[in-house]
Structure formats: C-alpha cells, structure tokens
Amino acid sequence: MRGLGALRHEAVRLMTRWRYWVAGLVMLMFGVGSMLARASDLVIGAGTAGPVPYSGSMLWLTEIDNAGVYFLAWPLIIGGTLAEDLESGLASLLITRAGSRWRWFAAKLGAAYLSSTALLIVLAAVWLLAAVLIAPWDPTHAGSVVPWGRDLASSAPVLLGFGVVLILGLAAAATSTSTMLLAALGAGRTVSQVGATVAYLAFMFALPGPINPGERVAVLNVFAEWATPLTTFAYWVGVFGLTATATYVLLRVRENQ
Amino acid sequence: MNETIFDTTTSVPERSKVAGPLIDVRGVGKIYGSTTVLEDVAMTVRPGEVVGLVGPNGAGKTTLIRILSGMSRPSRGEGTVLGRDITATTGRVPFMGLMVERPMFIETLNARRNLELLFSIRGVVDGSTACDVLERVGLDPSERKAVRTYSLGMRQRLSLAQAIGERPALVVLDEPTNGLDPLGIVEMRGLVRELADRDGMGVLLTSHLLAEVEAVCDRVVLMHGGRARRVYAPGDADSRSTMVLEVAEPSDIERAACITALEVIGREGPLRMRVKVHECVPDVIRALVGAGVGIEAIYRDGNGLERAYMEAVGE
C-alpha cells in the first residue's frame, strides 16, 4: 500500500523528533503539576449543593480541556516538514516514490494529525492515571467543571475527555499545516514554524469570537451559544481544509511557474 | 513509449529489454517570469548508459533535473521520461532512483530503518533488500548508530542505497561524489558503472569533478547559461584519437608537426603538444622515431572533458 507507506514514513519522521518528546514531557509535567495544585481546591458548580473537592474525573476533564492552550506550540513541534522537503530535495524523492503529489501531500497531512493526536492520547491516558491516584475518580459532579456536556461528563467522562482529545488533535494538525502554507509561499523551516505561531497569536487578538482560534481550543469550557464541540470541530476541519487546499494549490502553481 | 516501463514489479534486466530511451526530450526550456533559466535542451538516456551533466553553478542542471523527475513542468519542449510526457499536467510522477545533493533522512533512525521506511512507500521490495543494498554501497547493515552521527560520505552512500534499492530503470545522481574521500570516489565510480553495465540501469549524474565524470560517463552534456552547449563522448573515436606528445627538445616539435600520421591541435609549452593521430599509435610512434623526434612520452589526453568544458563555458 503506497499511501500507507508514505504515511508511515512521515509519521515516524515527526514522532522521532527530539522536540516531539521534549514537548510531550513538558506537557505531561505541567498537566500533572496542575492537577496536584488543583486537588486541594474546592469547586462550586451547577448540580452541587455547595463547594465540593475536586474528584479525579473533575481534575482530568479540566486538564484535558486546558490542553487546548498548547495549540500555539504545535507548529514548532510537528511543523516545518514541507520547508525541509523543499529545501533538501526530499520532496522530489518522496513524490517520485509516492507516485503522485496528492498522495505525498495527504500523507503529510495525515501524519500531522496522527502524530499530534497520538501524543495527546498518551498524555490523556497518563493524566487519567495520575488523576485516579491524586483523588477519588467519582464522576458524580464532574459536570460542574464543564459548562458544556454536563450530563456526559457525569455519565461517561472518559468518552467525553478522549472526544475532546480528537478535536484538539485536529486543531494541532491545522495549526501545524499552516507551516506548510508558509513554506509553499517560500518560507524556510524556521521562518515557517515561528511565522505560523506568531500568526495564530495575532489571530487570537485580532479575530472575533466565532473565528478566534483561542476561543476554539477551549472545547468544553465555553459559554457562548456558538461554541459547542460540534461547531468547534467544524471550525478546525474548515481551517485544516482551507490551509491544506491553499498549500496544495500554491505548490502546484509554484511548480508550474 | 512501452507501458511495461511503468511496471515497477518488473526486474531491471527485463525492463532494459524495452526498446527506446528512458529519457528522450527535445527543445526543453524553462522561464521564470522574464528570466530564461533553461533553453532548447535535448537529451537522451538509454538503458545501460551513463550520461553526465556538467556545467557551472546556475547553468540550469538542477532545473533540468527537476523537469526530468516530474517536479516541474517545462515552459516549452517535449519528450518523455520513463514513458511519461514531461508536459503532462497530471500529478503522476514516474518512479526513478533519485539521489539528491543534500541527502536527508530521519536523523534518529539507523540506515537500515531509514531504507525500510522509504522502500515501504512503494512496497516493491522487502526488508531484506535494505541489507543487501547497504552492503553493496559499503555500509554495515547491522550498524545501530543513528544517521545523525554519519559523515557526509556515509550519507552519500546511504543516499545512493535508497536510490538503487528498488532497482529502478533510471537513476538520477546529483553530485554523488560530494563528500567522499578518494577511495570512496573510486568505489562510487565502480558502482555507477556496475549499475549501468551489470544491472542495465540508465544513469544520469551531475558532478563538478570533471575527471570523474570523464572516467565514468558514456556521454557528457556540457551546460552553460541554460543551454546544452555540447555533448562530449569520452569513449568516441574523436576523443580517443586525441593524444599528448612530450618531446626531448623544442626542435622536435617542428619535426613532429611535419608527420602526416598526426595533426598538431595545440601546443602546451616548449616540449609538449596535443595531437590528433590519424593512424594507430604504434605506427605514429614509428613515424616519429623515423623522423628523428625525441619522444619523451605519448599518451591519451585525459583532460578532454576539461578542455571541452572550458571551451563550452568560454563560448
């Protein structure tokens, strides 16, 4: 299967980067530290008669939702591969192997999603273990920490948490794909990575709520009507699709110039 | 072009039976904006043939390779590479072994794992091929060290391994001797010849080492200013008949010039000249001795490509 081979090559390439592991370790420690710091706090939320201590499930869901804040780091962690390919000639080598440009490009997009989601799943799993060790799991009041999905948080917190992870993986792939767009415009590896991060930082300040990326990485901790996990999922699908399409078109235009 | 060339499961010896050139392009040009970087280039590469592409930086070699490997469309011209129309707008790219100038691998993996991953993209060879091809290019398949620790020469060998491992019909080698030590250069030369002579592959290579190109290539395309200025064939009769004659005294030069068995085509100092011989070398030597020329040495001109290059670049 040629497509799978190209996907495997790109995924291994991303997942064996040292910064992928360093970033994972840093996120892991921040997450566990954050849960430890929060464990002694009390929380007042809907459905509770009064302040209640954080349960393991509440700690975990809070941490999962907070992981969205790392979206600015993904261009630095898994971005820059297209610029590398174009600078080194690896693009030619991989395209002639993959058989078509589209297959090669799709492998890059797929690898971006797989590698980011895989890291987030591992982090979520380790945080889950840590949360169980830090406090009793008891999901009875888990809904009190998430404005969206209270019932699901209480009845199936693990399902809800990993569902959020899949959306955050999409956000990570979308933001890292913007490094490809910059590379297609002629930016080198470092410029494309830093440029994408700076651009998203600027978008956080400049764009209105529904299209603000900062608002769209808080999947559960939302209050506006437009901010539901479904619209957030659609938002990142749109960003991912538009960025990828623009990149591919630019590559073809550049190639034919 | 015969469609069987596309059949990647076909072994090279079978593929090389397919009649016709692997590369056959004419009038190829490329214009970026108002700048012409490639103009009216024609080239053929047949199975079992090693063709060199030489020229100064900016001569258009990389642009030509990008077009031939399907990475860029020509602004004008026509022809096929492995049966694919170079003007085609489709995204399909024919498989050829490519060795790029700046070899790039997954730095944290060893050589064998890198090859296995690259080979898995097309899936036409199994994992054991990685070991075989590593041995063939002089690398140890059991080496566990990550590629990031490799010298440039080792990377070049690994890059060649990935290019030839899947037994492509056509191999494009961009600066294959870059970073190699003298022994490595000699080994690389032997390996390239072997790919053509034993495996029947067509090889297109670029290099700035003219002596190496002359030693290994059947034909050399000399490029300058985006044009193919000349095609030089190291092994053809014209090249083989060019010799260097070194004599004992300056007056010997005049005596040698009077001999009909040779023609003086250039003087290089008071005691040396380049000649074109019209008869076999023993007969020429007899004629020289008979004319009283004090012969110090007579040998085939090994710098023919260099001269052709200087002429082409100087035009």
XYZ file of C-alpha atoms in Angstrom:
572
model
C 0.000 0.000 0.000
C 1.867 3.059 -1.233
C -0.265 5.578 0.634
C 0.227 3.810 3.937
C 3.968 3.612 3.355
C 4.192 7.346 2.784
C 2.029 7.984 5.833
C 4.232 5.718 7.933
C 7.374 7.456 6.728
C 6.027 10.901 7.590
C 4.567 9.833 10.931
C 7.802 8.175 12.051
C 9.701 11.238 10.919
C 7.568 13.514 13.120
C 7.361 11.196 16.086
C 11.101 10.635 16.298
C 11.905 14.336 16.511
C 13.514 15.190 19.848
C 11.246 18.184 20.307
C 8.208 15.958 19.965
C 9.333 14.013 23.017
C 10.539 17.052 24.934
C 7.245 18.847 24.315
C 5.350 15.743 25.397
C 7.354 15.540 28.599
C 6.825 19.222 29.374
C 3.072 18.959 28.748
C 2.938 15.845 30.873
C 4.636 17.518 33.818
C 2.570 20.677 33.520
C -0.595 18.598 33.454
C 0.269 16.506 36.489
C 1.528 19.558 38.368
C -1.618 21.450 37.547
C -3.812 18.599 38.818
C -1.772 18.332 42.002
C -2.097 22.066 42.605
C -5.819 21.979 41.975
C -6.511 18.852 44.056
C -6.832 20.717 47.337
C -9.189 23.342 45.896
C -12.941 23.332 46.144
C -15.250 23.809 43.226
C -18.751 25.220 43.078
C -20.722 24.286 40.035
C -24.176 23.553 38.808
C -25.711 20.488 40.404
C -23.765 20.757 43.642
C -25.360 21.847 46.924
C -22.192 23.626 47.948
C -18.458 23.655 47.390
C -17.099 20.185 46.689
C -13.500 18.999 46.441
C -12.129 18.111 43.008
C -12.657 14.453 42.192
C -10.255 12.599 39.897
C -12.675 12.877 36.983
C -13.039 16.627 37.511
C -9.296 17.096 37.630
C -8.847 15.051 34.488
C -11.549 16.759 32.428
C -10.260 20.178 33.451
C -6.766 19.237 32.395
C -7.915 17.791 29.078
C -9.747 20.983 28.242
C -6.777 23.092 29.311
C -4.554 21.179 26.888
C -6.049 23.267 24.112
C -3.733 26.078 25.143
C -0.810 24.171 23.644
C -2.166 24.775 20.141
C 0.337 27.591 19.644
C 3.212 25.152 20.147
C 2.212 22.579 17.527
C 3.774 24.435 14.566
C 7.063 24.266 16.441
C 6.637 20.640 17.485
C 5.497 18.952 14.279
C 5.624 21.750 11.684
C 8.270 22.661 9.152
C 8.482 19.389 7.232
C 7.391 20.822 3.905
C 10.027 23.541 4.091
C 12.593 20.862 4.916
C 11.456 18.779 1.961
C 11.599 21.658 -0.483
C 14.997 22.873 0.736
C 16.687 19.498 0.792
C 15.225 17.914 -2.328
C 13.447 15.317 -0.215
C 10.189 16.439 -1.817
C 11.352 15.114 -5.189
C 12.476 11.885 -3.644
C 9.239 11.277 -1.774
C 6.948 12.372 -4.593
C 8.575 10.019 -7.073
C 8.109 7.242 -4.531
C 4.560 8.098 -3.545
C 3.548 8.110 -7.210
C 1.575 11.320 -7.040
C 1.857 14.672 -5.362
C -1.542 14.318 -3.828
C -0.673 11.039 -2.130
C 2.532 12.533 -0.756
C 0.740 15.642 0.461
C -2.115 13.656 2.003
C 0.464 11.563 3.843
C 1.931 14.733 5.319
C -1.484 15.935 6.465
C -2.390 12.543 7.871
C 0.924 12.283 9.700
C 0.389 15.716 11.263
C -2.977 14.614 12.637
C -1.787 11.173 13.715
C 1.343 12.372 15.472
C -0.394 15.171 17.380
C -3.381 13.025 18.309
C -1.162 10.128 19.375
C 0.769 12.394 21.730
C -2.437 13.884 23.136
C -3.939 10.408 23.661
C -0.849 9.255 25.549
C -0.893 12.436 27.629
C -4.607 11.997 28.358
C -4.017 8.398 29.404
C -1.164 9.308 31.749
C -3.124 12.217 33.173
C -6.041 9.848 33.712
C -3.817 7.528 35.713
C -2.428 10.465 37.679
C -5.935 11.824 38.353
C -7.064 8.462 39.733
C -4.038 8.423 42.030
C -4.457 12.039 43.146
C -8.166 11.941 44.047
C -11.121 9.531 44.051
C -12.466 9.214 40.499
C -16.167 9.778 41.438
C -17.729 11.393 38.331
C -20.985 12.356 40.139
C -20.229 16.067 39.998
C -17.848 16.031 37.033
C -20.304 18.142 35.068
C -19.724 21.046 37.419
C -16.331 21.834 35.844
C -17.541 21.916 32.241
C -20.174 24.350 31.014
C -20.805 22.110 28.017
C -21.702 18.401 28.301
C -22.534 18.212 31.987
C -24.590 15.041 31.704
C -21.996 13.318 29.562
C -19.259 14.404 31.952
C -21.032 12.657 34.778
C -22.104 9.562 32.893
C -19.122 8.969 30.576
C -16.237 11.316 31.457
C -13.597 9.184 29.749
C -15.538 9.136 26.493
C -16.005 12.900 26.670
C -12.339 13.510 27.502
C -10.995 11.421 24.642
C -13.531 13.006 22.303
C -12.047 16.385 23.193
C -8.580 14.970 22.514
C -9.606 14.088 18.954
C -10.743 17.675 18.363
C -7.554 19.088 19.886
C -5.536 16.779 17.612
C -7.344 18.302 14.663
C -6.529 21.811 15.928
C -2.886 20.774 16.275
C -2.799 19.408 12.723
C -4.475 22.552 11.390
C -2.035 24.913 13.079
C 0.974 22.849 12.027
C -0.336 22.722 8.450
C -0.059 26.497 8.354
C 3.735 25.992 8.395
C 3.253 24.166 5.084
C 1.327 27.119 3.710
C 4.158 29.464 4.615
C 6.683 27.038 3.103
C 4.673 26.962 -0.121
C 4.928 30.756 -0.112
C 8.693 30.415 0.049
C 9.484 30.489 3.772
C 12.269 28.320 5.162
C 11.800 25.865 8.004
C 12.383 28.166 10.965
C 10.518 31.094 9.447
C 7.541 28.898 8.620
C 7.403 27.464 12.141
C 7.828 30.741 14.013
C 5.674 32.579 11.481
C 2.768 30.186 11.978
C 2.940 30.524 15.752
C 3.099 34.308 15.563
C 0.216 34.371 13.081
C -2.035 32.330 15.368
C -1.017 34.502 18.292
C -2.063 37.544 16.282
C -5.340 35.867 15.275
C -6.114 35.338 18.968
C -6.069 39.088 19.496
C -7.485 40.225 16.191
C -10.311 37.884 15.246
C -13.858 37.970 16.626
C -15.185 35.156 18.832
C -16.590 32.579 16.424
C -13.476 32.569 14.252
C -10.959 33.243 17.006
C -8.630 30.240 17.338
C -8.066 30.938 21.025
C -11.783 30.595 21.674
C -11.905 27.431 19.622
C -9.422 25.406 21.633
C -11.489 25.594 24.815
C -13.806 22.799 23.720
C -15.778 22.216 26.921
C -15.153 25.354 28.931
C -17.383 27.548 26.790
C -20.363 29.750 27.418
C -21.370 31.297 24.087
C -24.088 29.556 22.090
C -21.927 29.292 19.009
C -19.192 27.495 20.931
C -20.170 23.867 21.043
C -17.853 20.935 20.425
C -19.612 20.335 17.122
C -19.045 23.870 15.816
C -15.520 23.794 17.211
C -14.892 20.547 15.353
C -16.319 22.123 12.184
C -14.138 25.196 12.729
C -10.921 23.182 12.856
C -11.985 20.993 9.949
C -12.513 24.189 7.996
C -9.174 25.702 8.996
C -7.376 22.427 8.256
C -9.111 22.020 4.898
C -8.615 25.600 3.773
C -4.973 25.686 4.823
C -4.237 22.358 3.157
C -6.055 23.295 -0.054
C -4.319 26.659 -0.288
C -0.955 24.981 0.306
C -1.521 22.370 -2.362
C -2.695 24.905 -4.914
C 0.299 27.141 -4.185
C 2.673 24.202 -4.572
C 1.212 23.349 -7.959
C 1.294 26.966 -9.094
C 4.900 27.306 -7.954
C 5.832 24.111 -9.725
C 4.280 25.265 -12.991
C 5.802 28.711 -12.922
C 6.924 4.507 -25.027
C 6.197 0.991 -23.987
C 3.937 0.810 -20.957
C 5.958 -2.030 -19.414
C 8.450 0.541 -18.262
C 5.899 1.626 -15.673
C 5.623 -1.846 -14.249
C 7.585 -1.457 -11.043
C 7.380 -5.146 -10.277
C 9.372 -5.959 -13.385
C 13.042 -6.607 -12.762
C 15.578 -4.299 -14.339
C 17.040 -6.848 -16.732
C 13.553 -7.430 -18.144
C 12.797 -3.748 -18.300
C 16.034 -2.952 -20.015
C 14.922 -5.098 -22.910
C 12.312 -2.452 -23.655
C 13.394 -0.650 -26.763
C 13.847 3.082 -26.709
C 15.433 5.627 -24.439
C 14.479 6.117 -20.795
C 14.847 9.857 -21.225
C 14.068 11.391 -24.591
C 13.439 15.132 -24.503
C 13.843 17.903 -27.056
C 13.722 21.679 -27.023
C 13.186 21.824 -23.280
C 13.064 25.324 -21.846
C 12.041 26.920 -18.586
C 11.207 30.546 -17.971
C 10.645 32.064 -14.530
C 8.934 35.389 -15.026
C 11.123 37.152 -17.569
C 14.199 35.054 -16.808
C 15.094 32.142 -19.049
C 16.903 29.546 -16.973
C 16.773 26.714 -19.485
C 16.637 26.885 -23.249
C 16.341 24.346 -26.014
C 17.888 21.371 -24.238
C 17.775 17.952 -25.868
C 18.837 14.787 -24.116
C 18.529 11.048 -24.312
C 19.488 8.375 -21.809
C 19.220 4.737 -22.813
C 19.255 1.620 -20.643
C 22.806 0.703 -19.661
C 24.137 4.170 -20.390
C 25.768 6.667 -18.019
C 25.225 10.267 -19.048
C 26.856 13.179 -17.255
C 25.501 16.654 -16.841
C 28.173 19.233 -16.109
C 28.265 22.982 -16.018
C 28.943 25.866 -13.692
C 26.511 26.814 -10.931
C 23.442 28.389 -12.478
C 23.868 26.508 -15.747
C 20.389 25.003 -15.427
C 21.303 21.488 -14.285
C 19.022 21.462 -11.262
C 16.124 22.926 -13.247
C 16.587 20.251 -15.884
C 16.681 17.503 -13.251
C 13.524 18.893 -11.651
C 11.766 18.735 -15.010
C 13.034 15.251 -15.800
C 11.992 13.942 -12.391
C 8.484 15.358 -12.788
C 8.855 18.059 -10.144
C 8.409 20.924 -12.567
C 6.832 21.419 -15.966
C 8.848 22.843 -18.795
C 7.783 26.157 -20.308
C 8.465 24.665 -23.725
C 9.738 21.482 -25.262
C 8.525 17.925 -25.467
C 9.505 14.377 -24.761
C 9.136 11.548 -22.315
C 10.841 10.269 -19.193
C 10.115 6.626 -18.434
C 7.153 6.951 -20.739
C 5.684 9.984 -19.000
C 5.062 13.048 -21.112
C 7.091 15.817 -19.477
C 4.439 18.378 -20.405
C 1.656 16.378 -18.768
C -0.425 18.229 -16.216
C -1.302 15.152 -14.209
C 0.157 14.665 -10.768
C 1.522 11.269 -11.628
C 5.282 11.003 -11.373
C 7.250 8.042 -12.699
C 9.479 6.273 -10.219
C 13.155 6.787 -10.699
C 16.023 6.385 -8.286
C 16.917 9.847 -7.088
C 19.996 10.842 -5.170
C 19.628 14.461 -4.177
C 22.537 16.745 -3.428
C 21.679 17.240 0.231
C 20.682 13.779 1.365
C 18.087 13.949 4.121
C 16.997 11.100 6.305
C 15.207 10.601 9.594
C 18.104 11.574 11.802
C 17.194 9.496 14.823
C 16.916 6.192 12.954
C 19.700 3.976 11.672
C 20.445 3.454 7.989
C 18.560 0.191 7.658
C 15.382 1.518 9.257
C 15.511 4.601 7.045
C 15.739 2.448 3.947
C 12.958 0.138 5.086
C 10.650 3.119 5.587
C 11.471 4.606 2.194
C 11.091 1.243 0.477
C 7.730 0.678 2.189
C 6.282 3.697 0.352
C 6.210 1.820 -2.935
C 6.292 -1.627 -1.400
C 8.033 -3.313 -4.324
C 10.941 -4.758 -2.356
C 11.029 -6.426 1.041
C 13.067 -5.528 4.098
C 15.949 -7.867 3.264
C 16.713 -5.692 0.249
C 17.774 -2.933 2.632
C 20.581 -5.143 3.981
C 21.721 -6.187 0.530
C 21.831 -2.700 -0.850
C 23.592 -1.307 2.230
C 26.339 -3.878 1.784
C 26.552 -3.022 -1.872
C 27.274 0.648 -1.159
C 29.763 -0.203 1.580
C 27.661 0.378 4.688
C 27.168 -2.094 7.509
C 23.502 -3.252 7.653
C 23.879 -4.172 11.328
C 25.071 -0.687 12.251
C 22.816 0.630 15.018
C 24.093 4.195 15.076
C 21.587 6.904 14.153
C 22.060 8.635 10.828
C 22.698 11.955 12.592
C 26.134 10.613 13.542
C 27.043 9.826 9.923
C 29.711 11.665 7.989
C 28.773 13.325 4.703
C 30.392 10.454 2.839
C 28.304 7.868 4.699
C 25.189 9.891 3.967
C 26.115 9.919 0.297
C 26.395 6.132 0.329
C 23.071 5.812 2.107
C 21.513 8.199 -0.362
C 22.780 6.045 -3.210
C 21.408 2.957 -1.464
C 17.901 4.407 -1.306
C 18.175 5.415 -4.965
C 19.099 1.979 -6.285
C 17.464 -0.319 -3.729
C 14.223 -0.691 -5.632
C 16.050 -1.440 -8.861
C 14.687 1.467 -10.866
C 15.179 1.608 -14.619
C 16.589 5.118 -14.346
C 18.798 6.620 -11.635
C 19.483 10.337 -11.289
C 22.511 11.120 -9.133
C 23.108 14.729 -8.143
C 26.740 15.190 -7.048
C 27.229 11.553 -5.980
C 30.901 12.010 -5.058
C 30.297 15.068 -2.910
C 31.936 14.496 0.482
C 33.569 11.205 -0.432
C 37.243 10.505 0.252
C 39.456 9.385 -2.674
C 38.777 5.708 -2.040
C 35.076 6.428 -1.813
C 35.191 8.273 -5.128
C 36.834 5.302 -6.815
C 34.269 2.932 -5.284
C 31.406 5.184 -6.321
C 32.747 5.262 -9.868
C 32.847 1.464 -9.970
C 29.375 1.197 -8.533
C 27.871 3.614 -11.051
C 29.430 1.702 -13.932
C 28.172 -1.529 -12.442
C 24.619 -0.173 -12.269
C 24.743 0.520 -15.980
C 26.800 -2.427 -17.207
C 25.517 -5.215 -14.968
C 22.048 -4.045 -13.951
C 21.175 -2.300 -17.186
C 20.049 0.892 -15.479
C 20.226 4.233 -17.215
C 22.178 6.710 -15.104
C 22.111 10.498 -15.300
C 24.609 12.173 -12.994
C 25.848 15.649 -12.248
C 29.240 16.490 -10.804
C 31.839 19.209 -10.732
C 34.653 16.626 -10.745
C 35.346 16.545 -14.462
C 37.935 13.781 -14.321
C 35.444 11.542 -12.539
C 32.695 12.359 -14.989
C 35.024 11.600 -17.887
C 36.054 8.313 -16.315
C 32.563 7.012 -15.712
C 30.273 8.513 -18.366
C 29.486 7.341 -21.865
C 28.378 10.824 -22.829
C 28.560 14.193 -21.124
C 26.197 17.085 -21.742
C 28.004 20.372 -21.174
C 25.638 23.074 -19.973
C 26.164 26.776 -19.664
C 23.741 29.675 -19.408
C 20.741 27.365 -19.521
C 21.753 25.726 -22.798
C 23.314 22.381 -23.649
C 26.418 23.722 -25.387
C 27.953 20.476 -26.426
C 27.769 16.714 -25.993
C 31.142 15.151 -25.281
C 31.712 11.434 -25.594
C 34.877 10.325 -23.759
C 34.992 6.983 -25.498
C 34.301 8.012 -29.079
C 36.877 7.837 -31.837
C 37.452 11.558 -31.860
C 38.225 11.698 -28.145
C 40.373 8.569 -28.240
C 42.470 9.889 -31.096
C 43.489 12.997 -29.154
C 46.883 12.430 -27.527
C 49.567 14.351 -25.733
C 53.103 14.175 -27.092
C 56.077 15.167 -24.945
C 59.407 15.573 -26.684
C 63.045 15.982 -25.659
C 63.871 19.262 -27.403
C 61.931 22.239 -28.799
C 63.069 21.398 -32.314
C 61.313 18.046 -32.048
C 58.022 19.922 -32.073
C 58.710 21.187 -35.601
C 59.789 17.744 -36.798
C 56.687 16.116 -35.343
C 54.436 18.683 -36.996
C 55.655 17.542 -40.408
C 54.442 13.973 -39.957
C 51.254 13.095 -41.801
C 50.231 10.435 -39.283
C 49.292 13.151 -36.831
C 47.971 16.641 -36.688
C 49.040 19.194 -34.091
C 45.990 20.739 -32.499
C 47.623 22.698 -29.704
C 50.925 23.464 -28.039
C 51.349 23.396 -24.297
C 54.782 24.819 -23.587
C 58.047 24.231 -25.474
C 58.145 20.456 -25.082
C 54.528 19.326 -25.107
C 51.686 19.402 -27.616
C 48.286 17.921 -28.186
C 47.912 15.948 -31.390
C 45.187 14.156 -33.271
C 46.517 10.839 -34.528
C 45.299 9.525 -37.874
C 46.834 6.070 -37.598
C 47.238 3.501 -34.864
C 49.587 4.541 -32.085
C 52.443 2.109 -32.889
C 52.512 3.421 -36.477
C 52.553 7.003 -35.224
C 55.451 6.196 -32.881
C 57.355 4.536 -35.737
C 56.811 7.607 -37.889
C 58.006 9.908 -35.111
C 61.109 7.831 -34.484
C 61.769 7.692 -38.213
C 61.608 11.481 -38.387
C 64.136 11.751 -35.584
C 61.721 13.081 -32.999
C 62.960 12.515 -29.468
C 59.896 11.071 -27.799
C 59.728 11.502 -24.038
C 56.118 10.349 -23.723
C 52.961 9.889 -25.732
C 49.679 9.209 -24.024
C 45.959 9.587 -24.444
C 44.687 13.029 -23.471
C 42.911 12.534 -20.152
C 41.712 16.110 -19.975
C 39.468 16.077 -22.999
C 36.365 16.845 -20.991
C 38.112 19.643 -19.167
C 39.084 21.239 -22.454
C 35.616 20.743 -23.868
C 34.180 22.240 -20.706
C 36.396 25.296 -20.852
C 35.509 25.785 -24.493
C 31.805 25.412 -23.784
C 31.859 27.747 -20.805
C 34.047 30.229 -22.584
C 31.792 30.490 -25.614
